[in-house]
mmCIF file of C-alpha atoms in Angstrom:
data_model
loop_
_atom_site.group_PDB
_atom_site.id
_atom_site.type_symbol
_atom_site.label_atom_id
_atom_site.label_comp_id
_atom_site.label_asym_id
_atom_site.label_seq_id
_atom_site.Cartn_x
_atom_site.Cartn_y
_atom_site.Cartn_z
ATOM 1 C CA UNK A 94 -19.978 16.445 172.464
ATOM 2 C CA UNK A 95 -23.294 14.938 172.529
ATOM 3 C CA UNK A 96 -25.122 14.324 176.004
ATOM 4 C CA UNK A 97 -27.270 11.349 175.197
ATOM 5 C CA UNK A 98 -28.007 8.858 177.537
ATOM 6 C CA UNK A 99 -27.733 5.856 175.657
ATOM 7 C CA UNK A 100 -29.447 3.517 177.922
ATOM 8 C CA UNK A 101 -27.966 -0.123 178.004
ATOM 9 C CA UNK A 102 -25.706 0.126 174.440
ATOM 10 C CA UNK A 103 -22.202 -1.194 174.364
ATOM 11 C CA UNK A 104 -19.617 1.460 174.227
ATOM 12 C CA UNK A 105 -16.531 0.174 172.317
ATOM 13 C CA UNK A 106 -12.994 1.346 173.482
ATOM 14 C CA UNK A 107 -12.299 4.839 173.571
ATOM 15 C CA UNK A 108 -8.940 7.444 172.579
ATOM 16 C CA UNK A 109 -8.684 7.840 176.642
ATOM 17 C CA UNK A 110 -7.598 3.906 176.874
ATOM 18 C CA UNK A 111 -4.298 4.441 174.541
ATOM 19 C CA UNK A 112 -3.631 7.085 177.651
ATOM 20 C CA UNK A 113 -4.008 4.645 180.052
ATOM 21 C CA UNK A 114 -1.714 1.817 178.121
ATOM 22 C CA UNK A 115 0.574 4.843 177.658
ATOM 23 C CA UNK A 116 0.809 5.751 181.221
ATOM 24 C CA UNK A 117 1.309 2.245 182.861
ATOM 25 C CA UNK A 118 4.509 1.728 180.381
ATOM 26 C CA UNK A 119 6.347 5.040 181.184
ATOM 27 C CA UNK A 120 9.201 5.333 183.535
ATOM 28 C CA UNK A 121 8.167 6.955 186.991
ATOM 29 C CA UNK A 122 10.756 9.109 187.353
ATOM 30 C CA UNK A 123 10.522 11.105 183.746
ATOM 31 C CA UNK A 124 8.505 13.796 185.256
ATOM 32 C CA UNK A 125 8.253 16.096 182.280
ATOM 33 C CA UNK A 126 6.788 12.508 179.968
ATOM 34 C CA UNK A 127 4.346 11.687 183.136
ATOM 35 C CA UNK A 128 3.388 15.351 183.436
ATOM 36 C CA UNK A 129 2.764 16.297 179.349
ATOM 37 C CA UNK A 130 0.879 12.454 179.501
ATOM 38 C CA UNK A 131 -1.428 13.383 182.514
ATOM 39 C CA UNK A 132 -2.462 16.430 180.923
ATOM 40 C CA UNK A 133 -3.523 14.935 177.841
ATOM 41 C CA UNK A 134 -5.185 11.690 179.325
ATOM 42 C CA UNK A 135 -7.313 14.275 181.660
ATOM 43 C CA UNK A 136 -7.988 16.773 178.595
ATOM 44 C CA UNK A 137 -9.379 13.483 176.994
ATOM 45 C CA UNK A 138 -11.440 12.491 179.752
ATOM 46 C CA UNK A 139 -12.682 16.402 180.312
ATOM 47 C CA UNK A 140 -13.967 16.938 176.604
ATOM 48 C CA UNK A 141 -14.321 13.877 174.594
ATOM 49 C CA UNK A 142 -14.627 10.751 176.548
ATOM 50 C CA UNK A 143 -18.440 9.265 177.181
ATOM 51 C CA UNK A 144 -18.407 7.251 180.778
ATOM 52 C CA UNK A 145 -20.275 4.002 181.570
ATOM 53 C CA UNK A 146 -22.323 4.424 184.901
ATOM 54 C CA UNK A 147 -24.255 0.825 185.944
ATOM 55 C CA UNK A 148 -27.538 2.171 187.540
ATOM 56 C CA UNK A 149 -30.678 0.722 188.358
ATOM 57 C CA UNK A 150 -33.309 2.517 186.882
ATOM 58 C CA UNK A 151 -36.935 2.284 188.687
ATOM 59 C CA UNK A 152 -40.663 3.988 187.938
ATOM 60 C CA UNK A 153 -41.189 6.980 189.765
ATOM 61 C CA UNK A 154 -43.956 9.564 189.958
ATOM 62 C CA UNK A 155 -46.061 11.357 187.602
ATOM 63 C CA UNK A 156 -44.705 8.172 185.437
ATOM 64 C CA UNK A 157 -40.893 9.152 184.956
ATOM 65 C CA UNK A 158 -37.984 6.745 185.840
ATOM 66 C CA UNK A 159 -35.772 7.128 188.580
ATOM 67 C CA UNK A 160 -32.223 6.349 188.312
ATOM 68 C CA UNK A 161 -30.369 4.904 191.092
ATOM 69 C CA UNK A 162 -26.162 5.069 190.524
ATOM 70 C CA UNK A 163 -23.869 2.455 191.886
ATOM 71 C CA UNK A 164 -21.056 3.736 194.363
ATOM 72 C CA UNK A 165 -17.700 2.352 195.932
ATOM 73 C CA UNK A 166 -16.267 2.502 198.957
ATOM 74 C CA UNK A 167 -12.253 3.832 199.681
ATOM 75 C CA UNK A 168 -10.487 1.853 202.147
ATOM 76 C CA UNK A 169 -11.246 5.454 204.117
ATOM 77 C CA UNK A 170 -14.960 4.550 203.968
ATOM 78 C CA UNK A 171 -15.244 7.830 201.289
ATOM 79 C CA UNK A 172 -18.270 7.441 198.620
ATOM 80 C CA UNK A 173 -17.060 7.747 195.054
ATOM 81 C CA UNK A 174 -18.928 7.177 191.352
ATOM 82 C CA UNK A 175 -17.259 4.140 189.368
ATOM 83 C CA UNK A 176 -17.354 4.934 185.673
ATOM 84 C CA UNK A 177 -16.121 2.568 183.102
ATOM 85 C CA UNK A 178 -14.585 3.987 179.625
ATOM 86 C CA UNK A 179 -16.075 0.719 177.127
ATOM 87 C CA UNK A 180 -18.290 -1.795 178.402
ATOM 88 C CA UNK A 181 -15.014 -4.341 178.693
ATOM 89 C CA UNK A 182 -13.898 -2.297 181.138
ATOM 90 C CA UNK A 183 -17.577 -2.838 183.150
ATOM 91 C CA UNK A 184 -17.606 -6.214 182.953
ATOM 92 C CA UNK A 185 -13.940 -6.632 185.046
ATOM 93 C CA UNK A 186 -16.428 -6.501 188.153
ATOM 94 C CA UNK A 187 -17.208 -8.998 189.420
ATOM 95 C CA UNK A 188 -20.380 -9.805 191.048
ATOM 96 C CA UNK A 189 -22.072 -6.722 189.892
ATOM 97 C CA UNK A 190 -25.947 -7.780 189.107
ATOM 98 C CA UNK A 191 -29.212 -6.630 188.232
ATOM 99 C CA UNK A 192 -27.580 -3.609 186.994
ATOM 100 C CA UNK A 193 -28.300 -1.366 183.670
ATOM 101 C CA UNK A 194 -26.153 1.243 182.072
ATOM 102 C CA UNK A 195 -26.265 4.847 181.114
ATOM 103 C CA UNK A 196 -23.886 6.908 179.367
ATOM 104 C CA UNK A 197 -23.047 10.386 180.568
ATOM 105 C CA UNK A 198 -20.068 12.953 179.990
ATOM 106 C CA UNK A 199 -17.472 14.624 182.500
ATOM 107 C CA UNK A 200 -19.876 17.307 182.893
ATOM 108 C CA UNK A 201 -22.356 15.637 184.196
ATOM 109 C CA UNK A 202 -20.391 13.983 187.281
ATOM 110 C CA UNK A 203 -18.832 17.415 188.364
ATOM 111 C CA UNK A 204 -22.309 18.917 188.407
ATOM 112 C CA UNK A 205 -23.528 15.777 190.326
ATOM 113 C CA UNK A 206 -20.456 16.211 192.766
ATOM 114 C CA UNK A 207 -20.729 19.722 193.217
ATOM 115 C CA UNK A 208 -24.850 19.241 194.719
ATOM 116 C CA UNK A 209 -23.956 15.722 196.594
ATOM 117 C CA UNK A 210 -22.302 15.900 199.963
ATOM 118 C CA UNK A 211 -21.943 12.393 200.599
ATOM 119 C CA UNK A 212 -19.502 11.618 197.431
ATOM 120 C CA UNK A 213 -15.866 12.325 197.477
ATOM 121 C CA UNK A 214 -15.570 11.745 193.628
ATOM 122 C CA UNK A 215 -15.445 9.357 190.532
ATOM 123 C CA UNK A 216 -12.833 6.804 189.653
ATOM 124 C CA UNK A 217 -12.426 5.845 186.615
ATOM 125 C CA UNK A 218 -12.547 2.170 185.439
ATOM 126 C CA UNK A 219 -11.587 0.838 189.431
ATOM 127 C CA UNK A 220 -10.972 -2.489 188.223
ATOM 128 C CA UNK A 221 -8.312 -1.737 185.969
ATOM 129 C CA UNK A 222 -6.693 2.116 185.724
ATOM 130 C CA UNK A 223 -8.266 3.094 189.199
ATOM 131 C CA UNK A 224 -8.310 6.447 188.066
ATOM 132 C CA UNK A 225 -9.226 8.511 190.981
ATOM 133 C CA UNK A 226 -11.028 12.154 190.338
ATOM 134 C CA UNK A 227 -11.420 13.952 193.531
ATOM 135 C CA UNK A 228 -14.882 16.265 193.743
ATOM 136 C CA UNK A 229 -12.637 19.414 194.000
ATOM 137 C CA UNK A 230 -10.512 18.497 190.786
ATOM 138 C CA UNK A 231 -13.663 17.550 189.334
ATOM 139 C CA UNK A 232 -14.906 21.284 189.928
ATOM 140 C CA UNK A 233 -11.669 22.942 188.580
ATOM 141 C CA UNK A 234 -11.404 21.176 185.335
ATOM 142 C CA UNK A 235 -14.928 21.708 184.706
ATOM 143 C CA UNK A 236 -14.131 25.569 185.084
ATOM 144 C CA UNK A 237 -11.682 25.489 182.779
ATOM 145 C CA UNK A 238 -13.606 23.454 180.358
ATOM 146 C CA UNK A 239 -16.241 26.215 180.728
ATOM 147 C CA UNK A 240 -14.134 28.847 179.991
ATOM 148 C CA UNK A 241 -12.685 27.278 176.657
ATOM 149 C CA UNK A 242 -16.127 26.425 175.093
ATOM 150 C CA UNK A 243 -18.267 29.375 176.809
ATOM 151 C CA UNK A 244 -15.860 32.102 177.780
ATOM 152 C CA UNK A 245 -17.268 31.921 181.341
ATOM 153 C CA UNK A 246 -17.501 29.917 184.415
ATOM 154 C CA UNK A 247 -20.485 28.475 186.604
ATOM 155 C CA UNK A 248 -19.191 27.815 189.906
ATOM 156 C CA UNK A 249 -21.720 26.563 192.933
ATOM 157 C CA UNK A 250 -21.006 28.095 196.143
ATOM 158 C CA UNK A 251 -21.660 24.827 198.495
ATOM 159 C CA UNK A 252 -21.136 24.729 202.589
ATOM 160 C CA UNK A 253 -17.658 24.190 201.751
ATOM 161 C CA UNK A 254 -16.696 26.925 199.589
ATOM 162 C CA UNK A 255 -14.414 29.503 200.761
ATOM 163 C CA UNK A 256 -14.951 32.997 199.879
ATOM 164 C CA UNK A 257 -14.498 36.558 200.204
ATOM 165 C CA UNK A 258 -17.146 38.861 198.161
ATOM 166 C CA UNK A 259 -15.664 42.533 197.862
ATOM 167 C CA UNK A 260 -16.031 45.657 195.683
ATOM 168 C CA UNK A 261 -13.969 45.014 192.586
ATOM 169 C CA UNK A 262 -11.055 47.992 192.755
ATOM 170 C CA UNK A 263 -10.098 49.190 190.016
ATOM 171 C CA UNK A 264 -13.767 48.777 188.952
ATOM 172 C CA UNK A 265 -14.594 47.084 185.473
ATOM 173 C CA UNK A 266 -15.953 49.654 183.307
ATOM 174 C CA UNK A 267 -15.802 48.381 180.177
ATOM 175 C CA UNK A 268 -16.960 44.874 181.540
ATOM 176 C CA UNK A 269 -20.052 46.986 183.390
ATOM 177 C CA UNK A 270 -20.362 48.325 179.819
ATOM 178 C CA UNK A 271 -20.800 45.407 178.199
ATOM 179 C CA UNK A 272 -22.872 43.164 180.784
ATOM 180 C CA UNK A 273 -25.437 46.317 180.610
ATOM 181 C CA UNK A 274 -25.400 46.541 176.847
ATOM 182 C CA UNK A 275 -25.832 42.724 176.440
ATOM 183 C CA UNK A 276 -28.937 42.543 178.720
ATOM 184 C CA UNK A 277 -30.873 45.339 177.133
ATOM 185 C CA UNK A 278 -31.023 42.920 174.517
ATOM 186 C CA UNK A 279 -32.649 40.262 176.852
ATOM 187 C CA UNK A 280 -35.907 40.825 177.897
ATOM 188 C CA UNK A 281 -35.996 38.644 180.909
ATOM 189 C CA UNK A 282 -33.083 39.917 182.873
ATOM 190 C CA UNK A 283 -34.254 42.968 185.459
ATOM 191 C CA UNK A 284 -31.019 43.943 187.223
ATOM 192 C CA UNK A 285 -27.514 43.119 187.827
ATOM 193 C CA UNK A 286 -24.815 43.573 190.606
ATOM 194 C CA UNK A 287 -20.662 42.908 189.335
ATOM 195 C CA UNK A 288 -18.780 42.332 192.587
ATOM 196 C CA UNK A 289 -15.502 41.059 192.880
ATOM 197 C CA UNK A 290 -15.165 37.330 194.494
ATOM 198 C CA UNK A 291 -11.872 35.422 195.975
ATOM 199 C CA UNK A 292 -12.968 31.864 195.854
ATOM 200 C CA UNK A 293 -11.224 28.834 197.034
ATOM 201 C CA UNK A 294 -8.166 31.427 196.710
ATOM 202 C CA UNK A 295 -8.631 33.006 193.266
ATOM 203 C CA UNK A 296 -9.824 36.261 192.635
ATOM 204 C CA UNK A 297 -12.568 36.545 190.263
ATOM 205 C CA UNK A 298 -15.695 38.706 189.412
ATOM 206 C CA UNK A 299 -18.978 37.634 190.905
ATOM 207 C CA UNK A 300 -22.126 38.866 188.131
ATOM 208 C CA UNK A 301 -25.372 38.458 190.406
ATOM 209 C CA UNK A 302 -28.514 38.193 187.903
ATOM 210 C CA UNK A 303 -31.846 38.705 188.570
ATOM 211 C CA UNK A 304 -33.763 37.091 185.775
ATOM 212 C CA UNK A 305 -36.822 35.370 184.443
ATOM 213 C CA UNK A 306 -36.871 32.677 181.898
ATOM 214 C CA UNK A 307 -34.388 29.957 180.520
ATOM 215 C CA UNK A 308 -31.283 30.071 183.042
ATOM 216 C CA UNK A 309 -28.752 28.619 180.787
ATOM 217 C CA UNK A 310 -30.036 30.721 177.710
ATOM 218 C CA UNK A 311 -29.895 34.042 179.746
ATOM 219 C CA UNK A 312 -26.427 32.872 181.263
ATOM 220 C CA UNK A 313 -24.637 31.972 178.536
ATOM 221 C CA UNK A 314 -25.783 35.270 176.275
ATOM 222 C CA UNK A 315 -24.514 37.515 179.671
ATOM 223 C CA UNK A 316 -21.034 35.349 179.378
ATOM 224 C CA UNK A 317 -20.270 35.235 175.782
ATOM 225 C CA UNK A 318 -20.668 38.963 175.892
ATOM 226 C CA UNK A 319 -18.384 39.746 178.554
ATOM 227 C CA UNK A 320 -15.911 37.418 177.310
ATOM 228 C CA UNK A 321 -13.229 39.741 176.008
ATOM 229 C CA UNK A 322 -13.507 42.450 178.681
ATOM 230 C CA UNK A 323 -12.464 40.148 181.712
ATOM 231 C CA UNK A 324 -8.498 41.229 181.661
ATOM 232 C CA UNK A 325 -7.872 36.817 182.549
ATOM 233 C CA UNK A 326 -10.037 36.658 185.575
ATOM 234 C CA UNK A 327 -13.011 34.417 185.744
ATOM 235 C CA UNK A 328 -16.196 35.585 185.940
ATOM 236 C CA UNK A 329 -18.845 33.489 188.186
ATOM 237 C CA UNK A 330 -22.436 34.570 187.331
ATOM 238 C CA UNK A 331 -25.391 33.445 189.812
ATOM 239 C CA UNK A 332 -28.965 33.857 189.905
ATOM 240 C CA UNK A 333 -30.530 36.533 192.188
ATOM 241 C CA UNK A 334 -32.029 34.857 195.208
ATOM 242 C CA UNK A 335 -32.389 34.283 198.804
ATOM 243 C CA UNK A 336 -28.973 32.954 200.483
ATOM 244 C CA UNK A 337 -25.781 33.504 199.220
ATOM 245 C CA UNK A 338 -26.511 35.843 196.281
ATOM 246 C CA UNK A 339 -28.675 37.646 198.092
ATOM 247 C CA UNK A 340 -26.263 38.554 201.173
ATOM 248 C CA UNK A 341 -23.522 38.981 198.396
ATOM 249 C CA UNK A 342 -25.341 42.249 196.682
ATOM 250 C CA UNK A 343 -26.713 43.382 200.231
ATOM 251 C CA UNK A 344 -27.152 47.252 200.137
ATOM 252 C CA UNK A 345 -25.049 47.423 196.830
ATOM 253 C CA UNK A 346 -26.636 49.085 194.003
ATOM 254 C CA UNK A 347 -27.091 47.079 190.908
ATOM 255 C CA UNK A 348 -25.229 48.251 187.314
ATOM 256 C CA UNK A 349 -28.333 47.693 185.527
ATOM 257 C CA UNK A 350 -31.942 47.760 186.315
ATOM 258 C CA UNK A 351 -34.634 47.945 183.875
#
């Protein structure tokens, strides 16, 4: 899906609204009909749907443009990101001025959620559906939405997170195979550690990279070649530095150094 901006266009209903229309007309108690309809309406929202954010967007240094988001308040005084799914749905608030609009993808709120301490979420067209996403859900689905399209997750460890970083037993061979194999092929990467990682209560491995170059590039080569040696566990890769991946690999010797 592309990840354009498209700075103050009209966005036209969307697939995710016959979800909503759905949703509001089935009976409450037919649990299996709400359950099989939630799963779709958030599958929509993770992969295809584009999201309306009003902004204000001001000059900043070195000439590039800042961009300032609109929040809400819960009645529990919580921050959250309102998102609209077509510009009709925008333009049910009231009083909203001086505003501008981007448009921006799933992926880029639960990125934005994951390094922002002060927001509890998005909700999705407030006005109307009041379609609440919580940060954590928001981190979860974008997991799994990793793991369909790459084969492997990014996961930031925040203040938050809880976790347990252990020695993988039985260890991975094959997956140590393959990790090594993969990077001989990329000149940028100097050493790896594979650890094992329980985090926010599911085990996983933990690939700690020490690298040089395009992050995304070098990440995504490492995952797509581990892919089919990960026996269903995830497998979190972070960059080699100081902090957590640092203390993670302390006194552990690497699987690969070049």
């Amino acid at each position: 899906m592309e990840n354009n901006l498209y700075i103050d266009e009209r966005l036209e209903q969307q697939k995710i609204s016959e979800y909503f229309a759905q949703h509001k007309e089935l009976d409450p108690k037919d649990e299996k009909a709400q359950s099989e309809l939630m799963n779709n309406l958030i599958g929509e929202l993770v992969m295809n749907t584009r999201l309306i954010a009003p902004v204000a967007i001001k000059e900043g240094k070195d000439g590039k443009k800042d961009i300032v988001f609109q929040l809400i308040k819960s009645t529990q005084g919580e921050n959250f990101f309102p998102v609209f799914t077509a510009s009709e749905e925008l333009e049910k608030w009231e009083g909203l001025k001086d505003y501008r609009t981007i448009q921006l993808i799933f992926d880029n709120y639960a990125q934005m959620l994951a390094a922002n301490d002060t927001c509890g979420g998005f909700v999705v067209n407030p006005f109307s559906d009041n379609f609440r996403v919580s940060k954590q859900s928001a981190q979860t689905w974008y997991e799994h939405k990793q793991m369909i399209v790459q084969g492997h997750a990014s996961h930031m460890i925040t203040k938050d997170s809880k976790y347990e970083v252990y020695a993988p037993s039985p260890f991975p061979f094959q997956l140590s195979d393959k990790l090594c194999e993969t990077a001989k092929d990329i000149p940028d990467v100097k050493r790896i550690w594979l650890r094992g990682i329980k985090l926010d209560g599911t085990d996983g491995y933990l690939a700690v990279v020490e690298f040089g170059g395009d992050r995304e590039k070098t990440l995504s080569a490492l995952g797509n070649g581990s892919r089919d040696y990960l026996n269903g566990m995830p497998i979190h890769f972070v960059a080699y530095a100081p902090g957590f991946a640092e203390q993670a690999v302390k006194d552990v010797i690497p699987i690969y150094a070049k």
